Short mmCIF file of C-alpha atoms in Angstrom, two decimals:
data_model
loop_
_atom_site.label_atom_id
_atom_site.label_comp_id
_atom_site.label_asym_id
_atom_site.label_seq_id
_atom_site.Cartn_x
_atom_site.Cartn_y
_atom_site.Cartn_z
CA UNK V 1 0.27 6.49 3.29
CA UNK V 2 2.67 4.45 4.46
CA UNK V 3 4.30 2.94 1.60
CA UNK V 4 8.06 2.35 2.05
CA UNK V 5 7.30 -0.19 4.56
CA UNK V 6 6.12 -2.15 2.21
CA UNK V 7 9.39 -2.75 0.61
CA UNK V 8 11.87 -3.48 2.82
CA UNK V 9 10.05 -6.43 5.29
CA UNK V 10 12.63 -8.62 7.30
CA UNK V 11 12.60 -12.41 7.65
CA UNK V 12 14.74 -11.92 10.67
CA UNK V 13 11.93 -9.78 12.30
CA UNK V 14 9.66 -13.15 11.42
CA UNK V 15 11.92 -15.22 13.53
CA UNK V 16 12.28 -12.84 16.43
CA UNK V 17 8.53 -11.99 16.72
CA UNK V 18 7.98 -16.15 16.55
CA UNK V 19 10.19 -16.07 19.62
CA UNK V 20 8.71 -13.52 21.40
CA UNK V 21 4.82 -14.59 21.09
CA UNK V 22 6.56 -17.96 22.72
CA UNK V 23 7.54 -16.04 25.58
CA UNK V 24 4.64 -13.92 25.67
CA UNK V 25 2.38 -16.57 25.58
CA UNK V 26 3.82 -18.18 28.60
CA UNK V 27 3.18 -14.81 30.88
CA UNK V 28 0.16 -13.47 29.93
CA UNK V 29 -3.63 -14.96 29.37
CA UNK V 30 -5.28 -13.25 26.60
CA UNK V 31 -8.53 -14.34 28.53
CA UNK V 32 -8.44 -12.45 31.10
CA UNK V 33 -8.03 -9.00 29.44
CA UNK V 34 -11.88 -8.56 29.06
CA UNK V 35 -11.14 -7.61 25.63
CA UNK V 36 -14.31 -7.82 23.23
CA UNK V 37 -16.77 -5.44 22.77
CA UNK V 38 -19.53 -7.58 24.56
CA UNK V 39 -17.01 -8.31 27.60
CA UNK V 40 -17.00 -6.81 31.42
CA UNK V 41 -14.98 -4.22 30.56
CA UNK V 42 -16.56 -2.83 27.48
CA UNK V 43 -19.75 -3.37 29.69
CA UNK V 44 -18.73 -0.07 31.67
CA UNK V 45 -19.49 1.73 28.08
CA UNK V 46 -18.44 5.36 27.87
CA UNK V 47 -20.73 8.04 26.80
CA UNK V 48 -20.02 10.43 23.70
CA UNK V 49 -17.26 12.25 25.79
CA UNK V 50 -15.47 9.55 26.77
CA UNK V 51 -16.21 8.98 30.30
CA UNK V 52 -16.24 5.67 31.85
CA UNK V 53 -20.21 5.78 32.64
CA UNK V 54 -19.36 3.91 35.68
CA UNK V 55 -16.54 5.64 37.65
CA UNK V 56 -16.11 8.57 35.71
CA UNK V 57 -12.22 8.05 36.32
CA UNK V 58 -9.83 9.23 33.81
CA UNK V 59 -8.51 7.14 31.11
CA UNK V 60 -5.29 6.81 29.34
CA UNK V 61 -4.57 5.42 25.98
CA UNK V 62 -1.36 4.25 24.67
CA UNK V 63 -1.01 4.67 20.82
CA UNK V 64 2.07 3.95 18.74
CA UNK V 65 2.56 4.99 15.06
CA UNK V 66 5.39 6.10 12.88
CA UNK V 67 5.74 8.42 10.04
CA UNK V 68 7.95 11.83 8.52
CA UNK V 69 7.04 14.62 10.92
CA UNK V 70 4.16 16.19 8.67
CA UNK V 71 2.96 12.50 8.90
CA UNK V 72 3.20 12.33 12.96
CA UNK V 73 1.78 16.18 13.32
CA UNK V 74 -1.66 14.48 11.47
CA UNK V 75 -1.99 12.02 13.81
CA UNK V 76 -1.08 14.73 16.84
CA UNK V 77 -3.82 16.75 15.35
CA UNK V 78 -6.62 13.89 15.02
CA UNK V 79 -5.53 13.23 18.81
CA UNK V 80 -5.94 16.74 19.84
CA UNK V 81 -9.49 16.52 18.21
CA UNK V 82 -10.19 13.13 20.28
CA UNK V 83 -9.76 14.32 23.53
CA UNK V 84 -11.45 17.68 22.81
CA UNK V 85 -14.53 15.54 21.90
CA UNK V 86 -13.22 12.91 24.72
CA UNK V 87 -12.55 14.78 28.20
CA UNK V 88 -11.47 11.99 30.35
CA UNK V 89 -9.26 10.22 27.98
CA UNK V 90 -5.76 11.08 27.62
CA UNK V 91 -3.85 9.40 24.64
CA UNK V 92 -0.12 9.13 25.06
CA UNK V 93 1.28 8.65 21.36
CA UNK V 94 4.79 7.04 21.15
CA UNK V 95 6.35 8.23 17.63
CA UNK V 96 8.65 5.14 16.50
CA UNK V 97 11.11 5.26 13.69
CA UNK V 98 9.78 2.97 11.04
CA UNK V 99 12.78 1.11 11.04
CA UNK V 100 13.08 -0.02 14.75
CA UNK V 101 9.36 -0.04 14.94
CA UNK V 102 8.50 -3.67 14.81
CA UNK V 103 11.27 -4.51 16.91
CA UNK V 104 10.07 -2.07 19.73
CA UNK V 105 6.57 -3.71 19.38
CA UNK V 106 7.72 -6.88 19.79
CA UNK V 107 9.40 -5.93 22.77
CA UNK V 108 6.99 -4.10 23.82
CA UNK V 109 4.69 -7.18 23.51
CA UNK V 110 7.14 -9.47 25.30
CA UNK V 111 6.87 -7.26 28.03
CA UNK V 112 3.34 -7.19 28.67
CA UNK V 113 3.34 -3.25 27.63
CA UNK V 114 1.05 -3.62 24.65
CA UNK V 115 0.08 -0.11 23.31
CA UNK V 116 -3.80 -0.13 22.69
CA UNK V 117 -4.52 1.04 19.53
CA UNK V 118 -0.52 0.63 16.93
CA UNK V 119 -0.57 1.47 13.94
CA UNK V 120 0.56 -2.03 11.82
CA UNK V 121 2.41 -3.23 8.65
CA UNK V 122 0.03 -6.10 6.85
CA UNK V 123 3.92 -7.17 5.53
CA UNK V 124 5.59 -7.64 8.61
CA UNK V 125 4.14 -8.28 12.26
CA UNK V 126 0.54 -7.70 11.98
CA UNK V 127 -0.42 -10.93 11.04
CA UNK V 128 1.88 -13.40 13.18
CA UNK V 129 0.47 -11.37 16.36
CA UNK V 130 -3.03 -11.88 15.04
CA UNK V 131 -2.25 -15.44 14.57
CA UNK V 132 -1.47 -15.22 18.71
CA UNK V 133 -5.18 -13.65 18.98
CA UNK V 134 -3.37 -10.68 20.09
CA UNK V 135 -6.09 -8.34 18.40
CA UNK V 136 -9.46 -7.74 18.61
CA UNK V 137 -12.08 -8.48 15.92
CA UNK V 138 -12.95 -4.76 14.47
CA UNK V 139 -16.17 -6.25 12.57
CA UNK V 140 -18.22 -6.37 15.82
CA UNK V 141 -17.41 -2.57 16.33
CA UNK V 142 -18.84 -1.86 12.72
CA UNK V 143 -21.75 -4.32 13.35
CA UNK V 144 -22.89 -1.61 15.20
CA UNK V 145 -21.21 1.63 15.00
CA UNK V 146 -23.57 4.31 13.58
CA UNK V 147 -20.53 6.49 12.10
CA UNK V 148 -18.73 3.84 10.27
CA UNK V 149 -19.40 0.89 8.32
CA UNK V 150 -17.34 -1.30 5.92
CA UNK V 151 -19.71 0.06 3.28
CA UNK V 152 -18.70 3.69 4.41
CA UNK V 153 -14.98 3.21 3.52
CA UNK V 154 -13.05 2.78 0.40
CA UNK V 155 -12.29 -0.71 -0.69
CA UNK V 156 -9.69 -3.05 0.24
CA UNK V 157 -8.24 -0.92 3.51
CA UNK V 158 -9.69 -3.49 5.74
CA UNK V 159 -7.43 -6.16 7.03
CA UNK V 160 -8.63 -9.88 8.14
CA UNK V 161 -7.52 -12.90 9.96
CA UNK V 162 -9.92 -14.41 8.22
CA UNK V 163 -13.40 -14.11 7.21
CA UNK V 164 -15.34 -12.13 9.44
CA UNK V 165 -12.16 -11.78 11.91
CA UNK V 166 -11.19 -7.80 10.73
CA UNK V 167 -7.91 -7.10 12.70
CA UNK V 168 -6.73 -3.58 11.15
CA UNK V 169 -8.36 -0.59 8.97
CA UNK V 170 -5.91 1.18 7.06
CA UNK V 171 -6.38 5.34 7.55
CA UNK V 172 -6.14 5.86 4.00
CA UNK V 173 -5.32 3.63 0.69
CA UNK V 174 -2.60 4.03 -1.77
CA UNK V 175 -2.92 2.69 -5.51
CA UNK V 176 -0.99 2.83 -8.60
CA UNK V 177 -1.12 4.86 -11.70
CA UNK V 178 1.17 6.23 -14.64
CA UNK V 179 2.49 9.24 -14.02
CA UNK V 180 4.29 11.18 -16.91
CA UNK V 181 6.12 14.71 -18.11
CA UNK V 182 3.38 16.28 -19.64
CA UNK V 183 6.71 18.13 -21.44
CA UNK V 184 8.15 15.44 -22.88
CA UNK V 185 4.85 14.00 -24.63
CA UNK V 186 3.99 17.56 -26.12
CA UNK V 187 7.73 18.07 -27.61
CA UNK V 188 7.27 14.43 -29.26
CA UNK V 189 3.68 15.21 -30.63
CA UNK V 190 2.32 11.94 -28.81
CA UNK V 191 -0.83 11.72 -27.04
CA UNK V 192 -0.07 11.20 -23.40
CA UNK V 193 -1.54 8.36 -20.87
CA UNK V 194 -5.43 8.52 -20.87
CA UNK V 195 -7.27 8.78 -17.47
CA UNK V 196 -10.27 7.77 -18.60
CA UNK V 197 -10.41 4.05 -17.91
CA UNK V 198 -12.65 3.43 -20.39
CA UNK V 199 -9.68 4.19 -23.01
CA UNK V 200 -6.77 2.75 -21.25
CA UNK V 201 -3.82 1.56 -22.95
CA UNK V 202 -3.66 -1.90 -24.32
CA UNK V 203 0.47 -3.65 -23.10
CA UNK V 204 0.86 -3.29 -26.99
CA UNK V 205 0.15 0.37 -27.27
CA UNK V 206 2.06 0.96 -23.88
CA UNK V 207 5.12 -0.70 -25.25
CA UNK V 208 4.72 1.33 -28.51
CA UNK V 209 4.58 4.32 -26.78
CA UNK V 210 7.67 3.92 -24.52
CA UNK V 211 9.61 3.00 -27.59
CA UNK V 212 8.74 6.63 -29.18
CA UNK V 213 9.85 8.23 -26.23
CA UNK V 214 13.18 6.35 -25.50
CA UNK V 215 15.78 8.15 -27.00
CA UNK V 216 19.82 7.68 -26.95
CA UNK V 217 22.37 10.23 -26.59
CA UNK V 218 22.41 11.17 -30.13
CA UNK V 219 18.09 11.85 -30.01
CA UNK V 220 17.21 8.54 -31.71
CA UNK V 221 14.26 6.79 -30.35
CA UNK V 222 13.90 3.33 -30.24
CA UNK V 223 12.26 2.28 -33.08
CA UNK V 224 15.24 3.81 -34.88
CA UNK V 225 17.05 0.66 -36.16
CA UNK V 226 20.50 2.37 -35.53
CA UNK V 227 19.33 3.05 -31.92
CA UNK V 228 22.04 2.61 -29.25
CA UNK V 229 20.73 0.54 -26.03
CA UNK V 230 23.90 0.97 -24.41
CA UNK V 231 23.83 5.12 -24.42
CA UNK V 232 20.56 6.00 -23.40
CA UNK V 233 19.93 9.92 -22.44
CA UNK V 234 15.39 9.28 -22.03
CA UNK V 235 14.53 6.18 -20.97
CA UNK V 236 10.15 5.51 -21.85
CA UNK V 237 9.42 4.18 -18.91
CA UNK V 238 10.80 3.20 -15.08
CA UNK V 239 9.67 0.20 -14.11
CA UNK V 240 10.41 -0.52 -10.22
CA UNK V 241 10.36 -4.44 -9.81
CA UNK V 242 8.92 -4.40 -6.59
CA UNK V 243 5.70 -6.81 -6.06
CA UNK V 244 3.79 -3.85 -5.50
CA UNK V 245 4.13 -2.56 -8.96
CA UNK V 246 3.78 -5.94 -10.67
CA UNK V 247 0.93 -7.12 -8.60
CA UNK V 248 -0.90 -4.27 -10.31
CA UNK V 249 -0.50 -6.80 -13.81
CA UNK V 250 -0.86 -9.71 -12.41
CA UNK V 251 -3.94 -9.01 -11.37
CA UNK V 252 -5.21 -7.14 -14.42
CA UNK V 253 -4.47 -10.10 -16.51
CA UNK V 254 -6.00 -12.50 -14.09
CA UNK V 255 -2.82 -13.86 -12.00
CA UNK V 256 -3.07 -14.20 -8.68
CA UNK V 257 0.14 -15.05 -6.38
CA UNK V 258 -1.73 -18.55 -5.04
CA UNK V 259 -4.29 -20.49 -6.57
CA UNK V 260 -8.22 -19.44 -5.89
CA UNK V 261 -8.48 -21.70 -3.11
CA UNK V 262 -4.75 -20.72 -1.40
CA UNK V 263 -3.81 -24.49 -2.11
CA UNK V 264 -1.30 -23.63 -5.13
CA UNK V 265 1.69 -21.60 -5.59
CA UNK V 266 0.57 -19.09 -8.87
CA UNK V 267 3.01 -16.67 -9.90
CA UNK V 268 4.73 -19.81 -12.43
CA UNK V 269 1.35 -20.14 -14.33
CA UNK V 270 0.21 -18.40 -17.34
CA UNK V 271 -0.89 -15.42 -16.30
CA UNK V 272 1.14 -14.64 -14.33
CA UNK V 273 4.23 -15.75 -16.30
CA UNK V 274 2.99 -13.33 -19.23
CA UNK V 275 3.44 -10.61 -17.03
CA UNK V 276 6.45 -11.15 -15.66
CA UNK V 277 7.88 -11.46 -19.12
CA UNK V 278 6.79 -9.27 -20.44
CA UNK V 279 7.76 -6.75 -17.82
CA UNK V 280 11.47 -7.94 -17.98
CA UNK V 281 11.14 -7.48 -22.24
CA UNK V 282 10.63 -3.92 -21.28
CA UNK V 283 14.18 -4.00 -20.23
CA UNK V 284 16.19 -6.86 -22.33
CA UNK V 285 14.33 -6.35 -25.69
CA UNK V 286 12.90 -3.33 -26.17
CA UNK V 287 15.09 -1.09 -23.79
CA UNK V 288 12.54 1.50 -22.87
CA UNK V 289 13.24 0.77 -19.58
CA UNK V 290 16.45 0.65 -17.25
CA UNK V 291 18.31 -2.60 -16.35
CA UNK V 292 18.92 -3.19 -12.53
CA UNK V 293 22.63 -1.72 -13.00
CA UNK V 294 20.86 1.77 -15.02
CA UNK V 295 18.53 1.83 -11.84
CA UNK V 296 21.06 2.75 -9.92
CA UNK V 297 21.32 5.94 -11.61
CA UNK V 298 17.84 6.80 -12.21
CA UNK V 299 16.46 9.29 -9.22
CA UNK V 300 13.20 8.90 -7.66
CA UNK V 301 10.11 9.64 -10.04
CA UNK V 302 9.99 13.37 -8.66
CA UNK V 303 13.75 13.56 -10.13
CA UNK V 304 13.50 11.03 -12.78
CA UNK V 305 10.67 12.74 -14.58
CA UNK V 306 11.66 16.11 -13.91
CA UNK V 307 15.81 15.81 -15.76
CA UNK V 308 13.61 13.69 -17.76
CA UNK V 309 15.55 10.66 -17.09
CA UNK V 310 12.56 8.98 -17.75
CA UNK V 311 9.22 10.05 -19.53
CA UNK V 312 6.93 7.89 -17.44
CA UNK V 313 6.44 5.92 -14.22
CA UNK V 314 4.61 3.38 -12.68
CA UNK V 315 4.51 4.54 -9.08
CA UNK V 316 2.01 4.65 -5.92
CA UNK V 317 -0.29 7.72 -6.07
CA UNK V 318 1.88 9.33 -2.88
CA UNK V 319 4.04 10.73 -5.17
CA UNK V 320 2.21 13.27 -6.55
CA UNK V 321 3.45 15.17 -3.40
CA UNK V 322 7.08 15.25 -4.40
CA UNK V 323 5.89 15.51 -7.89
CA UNK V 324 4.12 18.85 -7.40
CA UNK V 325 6.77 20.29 -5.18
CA UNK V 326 9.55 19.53 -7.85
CA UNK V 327 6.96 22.12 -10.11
CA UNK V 328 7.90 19.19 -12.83
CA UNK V 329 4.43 19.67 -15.84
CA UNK V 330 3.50 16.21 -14.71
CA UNK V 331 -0.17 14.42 -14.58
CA UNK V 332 -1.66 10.73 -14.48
CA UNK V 333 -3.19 8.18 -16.63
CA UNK V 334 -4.12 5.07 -15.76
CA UNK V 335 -2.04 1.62 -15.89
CA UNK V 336 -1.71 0.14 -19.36
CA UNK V 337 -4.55 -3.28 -18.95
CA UNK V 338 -3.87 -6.66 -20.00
CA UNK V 339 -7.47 -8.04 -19.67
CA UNK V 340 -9.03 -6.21 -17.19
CA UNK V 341 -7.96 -2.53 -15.78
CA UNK V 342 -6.83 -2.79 -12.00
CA UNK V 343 -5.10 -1.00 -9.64
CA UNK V 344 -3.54 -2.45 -6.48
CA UNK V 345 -4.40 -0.99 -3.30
CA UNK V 346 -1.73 -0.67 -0.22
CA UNK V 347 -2.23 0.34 3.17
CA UNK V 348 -0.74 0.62 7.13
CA UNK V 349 -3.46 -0.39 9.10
CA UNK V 350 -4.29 0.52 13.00
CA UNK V 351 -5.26 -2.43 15.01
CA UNK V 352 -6.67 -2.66 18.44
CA UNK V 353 -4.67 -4.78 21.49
CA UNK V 354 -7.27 -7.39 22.64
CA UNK V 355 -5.33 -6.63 26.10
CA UNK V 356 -6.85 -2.89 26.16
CA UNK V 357 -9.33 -2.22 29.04
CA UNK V 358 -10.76 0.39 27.64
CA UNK V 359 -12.19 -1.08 24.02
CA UNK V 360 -14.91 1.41 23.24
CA UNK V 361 -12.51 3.88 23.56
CA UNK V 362 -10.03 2.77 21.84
CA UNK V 363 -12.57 2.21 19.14
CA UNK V 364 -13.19 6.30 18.93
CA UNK V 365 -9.62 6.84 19.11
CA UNK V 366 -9.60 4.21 15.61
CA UNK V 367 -12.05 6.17 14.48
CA UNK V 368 -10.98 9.74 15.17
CA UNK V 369 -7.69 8.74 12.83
CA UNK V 370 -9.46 7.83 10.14
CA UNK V 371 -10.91 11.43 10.54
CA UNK V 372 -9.92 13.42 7.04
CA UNK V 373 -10.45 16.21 8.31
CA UNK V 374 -7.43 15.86 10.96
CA UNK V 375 -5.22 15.22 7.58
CA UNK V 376 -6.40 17.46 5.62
CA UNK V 377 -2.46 18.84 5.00
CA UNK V 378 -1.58 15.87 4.32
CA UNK V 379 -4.30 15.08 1.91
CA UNK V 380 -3.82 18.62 -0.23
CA UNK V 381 -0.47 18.00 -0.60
CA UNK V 382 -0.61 14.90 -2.42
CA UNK V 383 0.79 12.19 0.11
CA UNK V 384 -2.78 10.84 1.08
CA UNK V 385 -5.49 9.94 0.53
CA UNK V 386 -8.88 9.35 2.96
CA UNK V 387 -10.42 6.28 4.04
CA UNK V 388 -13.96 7.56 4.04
CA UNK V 389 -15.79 6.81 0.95
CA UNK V 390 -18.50 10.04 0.85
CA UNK V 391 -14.60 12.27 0.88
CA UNK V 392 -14.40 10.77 -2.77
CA UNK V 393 -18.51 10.94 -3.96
CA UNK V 394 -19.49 13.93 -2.09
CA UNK V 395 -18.37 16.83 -4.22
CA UNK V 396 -17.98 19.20 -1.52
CA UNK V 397 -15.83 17.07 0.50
CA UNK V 398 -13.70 16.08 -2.49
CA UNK V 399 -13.09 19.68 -3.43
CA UNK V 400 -11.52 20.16 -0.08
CA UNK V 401 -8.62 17.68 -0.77
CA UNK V 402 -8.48 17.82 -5.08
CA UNK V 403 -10.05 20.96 -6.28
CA UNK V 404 -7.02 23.26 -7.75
CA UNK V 405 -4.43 21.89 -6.01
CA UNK V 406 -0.67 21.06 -7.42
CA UNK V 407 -0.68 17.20 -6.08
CA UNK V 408 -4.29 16.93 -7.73
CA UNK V 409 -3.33 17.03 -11.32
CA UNK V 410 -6.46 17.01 -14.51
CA UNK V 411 -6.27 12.69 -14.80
CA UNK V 412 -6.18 12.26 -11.17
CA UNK V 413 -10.00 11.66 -10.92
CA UNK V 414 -9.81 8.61 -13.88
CA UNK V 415 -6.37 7.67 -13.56
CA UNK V 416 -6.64 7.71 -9.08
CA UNK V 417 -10.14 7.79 -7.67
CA UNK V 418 -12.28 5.93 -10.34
CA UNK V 419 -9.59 3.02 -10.75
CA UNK V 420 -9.84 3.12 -6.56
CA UNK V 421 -13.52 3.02 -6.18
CA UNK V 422 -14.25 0.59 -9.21
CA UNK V 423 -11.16 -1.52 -10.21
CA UNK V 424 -9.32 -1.90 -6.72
CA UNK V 425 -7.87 -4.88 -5.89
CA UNK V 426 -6.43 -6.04 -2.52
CA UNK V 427 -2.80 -6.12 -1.53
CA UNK V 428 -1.51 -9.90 -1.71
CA UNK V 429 0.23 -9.26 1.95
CA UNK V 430 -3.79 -8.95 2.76
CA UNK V 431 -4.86 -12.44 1.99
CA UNK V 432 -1.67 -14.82 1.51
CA UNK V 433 -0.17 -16.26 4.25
CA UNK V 434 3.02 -17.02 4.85
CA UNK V 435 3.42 -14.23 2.29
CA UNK V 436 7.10 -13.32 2.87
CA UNK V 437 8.55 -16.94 2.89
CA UNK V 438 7.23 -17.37 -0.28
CA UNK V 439 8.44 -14.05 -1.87
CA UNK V 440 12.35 -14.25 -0.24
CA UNK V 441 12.28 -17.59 -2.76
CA UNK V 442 10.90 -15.59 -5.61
CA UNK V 443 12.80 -12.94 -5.76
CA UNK V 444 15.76 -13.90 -6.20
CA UNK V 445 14.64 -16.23 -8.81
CA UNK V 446 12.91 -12.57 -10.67
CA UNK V 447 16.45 -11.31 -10.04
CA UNK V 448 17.63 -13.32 -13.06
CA UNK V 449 14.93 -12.44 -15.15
CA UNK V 450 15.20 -8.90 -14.66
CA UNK V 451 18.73 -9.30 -15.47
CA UNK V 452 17.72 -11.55 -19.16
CA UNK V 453 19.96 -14.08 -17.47
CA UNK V 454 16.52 -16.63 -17.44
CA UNK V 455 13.02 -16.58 -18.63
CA UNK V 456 10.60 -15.90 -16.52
CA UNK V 457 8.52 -19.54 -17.22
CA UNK V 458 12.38 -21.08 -16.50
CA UNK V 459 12.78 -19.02 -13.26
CA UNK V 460 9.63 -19.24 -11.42
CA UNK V 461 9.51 -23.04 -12.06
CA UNK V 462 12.72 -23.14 -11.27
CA UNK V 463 11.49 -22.48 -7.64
CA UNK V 464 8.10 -23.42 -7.54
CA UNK V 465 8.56 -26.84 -5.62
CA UNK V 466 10.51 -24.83 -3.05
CA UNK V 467 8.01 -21.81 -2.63
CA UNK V 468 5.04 -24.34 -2.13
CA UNK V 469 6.69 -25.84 0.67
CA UNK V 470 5.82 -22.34 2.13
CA UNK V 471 1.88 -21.78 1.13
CA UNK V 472 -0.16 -22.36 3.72
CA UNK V 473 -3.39 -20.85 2.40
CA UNK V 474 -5.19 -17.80 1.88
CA UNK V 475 -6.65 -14.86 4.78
CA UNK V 476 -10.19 -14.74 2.51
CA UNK V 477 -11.53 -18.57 2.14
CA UNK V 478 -13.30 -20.33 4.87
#
């Protein structure tokens, strides 16, 4: 939903925020907000149309967010719908530019102005400001909310402190699959990607089938022993070396980025190791897919597979919007499995200020943006996906958002919705901590592997002293 965040996180922000809880901290007691569901102020509880049951004043809610404009006029529309059902509560969105956003919530903090209900980055802020106890715990609300329950959404969009502790539910998940010209595999007489996870790839048929469909600038592939690396017109696949799109391996072959108990830095064992290699052989041996200096001139997957640049991509499931307005013959199978199929899910996340005074309320206004039906625009057209789980089993609801629709190609339901609902794993930026101090050591060290300058066993324990200086544990052990 939310997905370029997830890319471009700031260890400067870190620092700044660090400074700013200090100074927070010192002008404002977190104890005397009232801010649980069981305290004085959620004791005034609000009846189904929001009034306070006691006064009957009118209430305001402050609720930040960011997003493209089609993204923003969603939310507008699920806050329209809230305060039709809600009389008395008026909810004053402030639309922040993702870029300055964490800076204006610190700030924002700092200044005693928290919003109550922002929508959060599990990468960036969230987590130092629950750390502070700046959020409330969202599990007591589904203890006992009759509309919503963590068995009622998707997995892995829930975001913890700790166990039991949920800070954040994310409005709708993102996960991985392999998107492909549909074009380019008919003209070469391959089968394409299956989306039936039951017949997923094997790495070794992957690999094979990249090499088929990598072709130089005179049409030879590259199992063609007079194959030229250094002119290549079709590149098999493009490979992004973000975490994101590793993670999705790691995990599959049963890596982890820290040990099962969060003690250990993981990504330089064997597992993980094999993955990493072999990803970077994709590049520096078999040259199906583009070095970090080709990157620069491959487009986005829209683009990419479309010119056919490339004739697949690993990507987040968001881009079947751009895919399907580029009117590229493209569709989905799922991720090639090294032991076990997985897909990584991602996810923004809106959190609740424990400073609110109005807690129930802001509860319904959590709720009433996880509301599909507010998004429904934004789910047809391929950039979302919803967080409640009956949207993807009930066939009437799923219709509304995949029946016939360009975004919603034949292997979505294998290749998206089955690998969601049955072989979803959590984001790392979910559980580790410290997550970011660990990964500005790593990848710089993955920089030389991409690049063949190292291997990846040489890199990562190259820096493995220095990146478990930085573990301190993991979000989802006591």
């Amino acid at each position: 939903m939310i997905m370029n965040r997830w890319k471009y996180t700031s260890a400067f922000m870190v620092t700044v925020l660090s400074a700013v809880l200090v100074m927070s901290g010192c002008t404002k007691s977190d104890s005397s907000n009232g801010n649980s569901p069981s305290s004085d102020n959620a004791s005034t509880s609000t009846n189904n149309a929001g009034t306070d049951t006691k006064s009957g004043e009118k209430i305001t809610l402050k609720l930040t967010g960011w997003g493209a404009p089609a993204e923003v006029a969603a939310y507008k529309s699920a806050i329209a719908n809230f305060e039709q059902d809600h009389p008395n509560v008026k909810v004053e969105f402030q639309s922040i530019s993702s870029g300055d956003y964490d800076t204006k919530l610190t700030t924002m903090v700092a200044g005693n102005d928290e919003p109550d209900v922002a929508m959060m980055e599990s990468a960036t802020i969230a987590f130092p400001l629950a750390e502070e106890g700046k959020f409330l715990n969202l599990q007591d609300f589904l203890a006992s909310d009759q509309q919503i329950t963590l068995d009622s959404i998707v997995p892995n969009i829930t975001y913890s402190q700790a166990p039991g502790n949920i800070i954040g539910i994310g409005p709708g998940p993102e996960t991985f699959g392999l998107f492909y010209n549909e074009d380019v595999f008919k003209d070469a007489g391959i089968e394409p990607p299956p989306s039936d996870i039951s017949k997923a790839w094997t790495w070794e048929q992957f690999v094979d089938v990249a090499k088929q469909l990598t072709l130089d600038n005179k049409g030879r592939n590259a199992t063609d022993p007079n194959f030229d690396p250094k002119n290549i017109k079709q590149f098999g696949i493009n490979l992004p070396t973000w975490w994101g799109q590793y993670s999705n391996f790691i995990y599959s072959n049963g890596g982890d980025f820290l040990s099962a108990d969060g003690k250990t830095f993981a990504l330089n064992q064997p597992a993980a190791v094999e993955v990493i290699q072999k990803l970077a052989d994709l590049i520096n041996v078999y040259h199906v897919a583009p070095s970090p200096l080709q990157s620069k001139n491959i487009p986005g997957t829209n683009v990419a597979l479309q010119t056919k640049k490339v004739a697949m991509a690993i990507d987040g499931q968001w881009a079947t919007s751009s895919l399907a307005e580029s009117k590229v013959h493209f569709n989905v199978g799922v991720l090639p499995v090294m032991k076990e199929p997985v897909t990584t899910v991602v996810a923004g996340m809106f959190s609740i200020f424990k400073s609110t005074k109005h807690p129930q309320e802001a509860w319904e206004l959590l709720k009433a943006l996880l509301d599909p039906e507010a998004s429904l625009d934004m789910l047809t057209n391929g950039t979302w996906m919803p967080a409640p789980k009956d949207w993807y089993t009930d066939s009437e609801k799923l219709a509304k958002w995949t029946k016939d629709l360009p975004a919603r190609p034949s292997g979505y339901q294998g290749a998206v919705i089955d690998m969601l609902l049955n072989h979803s794993h959590a984001t790392p930026t979910a559980y580790v901590k410290n997550f970011n101090k660990i990964m500005d050591i790593v990848n710089p060290a993955l920089d030389k592997v991409w690049l063949g300058k190292q291997s990846a066993q040489e890199a990562l324990d190259s820096i493995a002293a220095k990146a478990q200086q930085q573990v301190q544990g993991r979000r989802d052990v006591e």
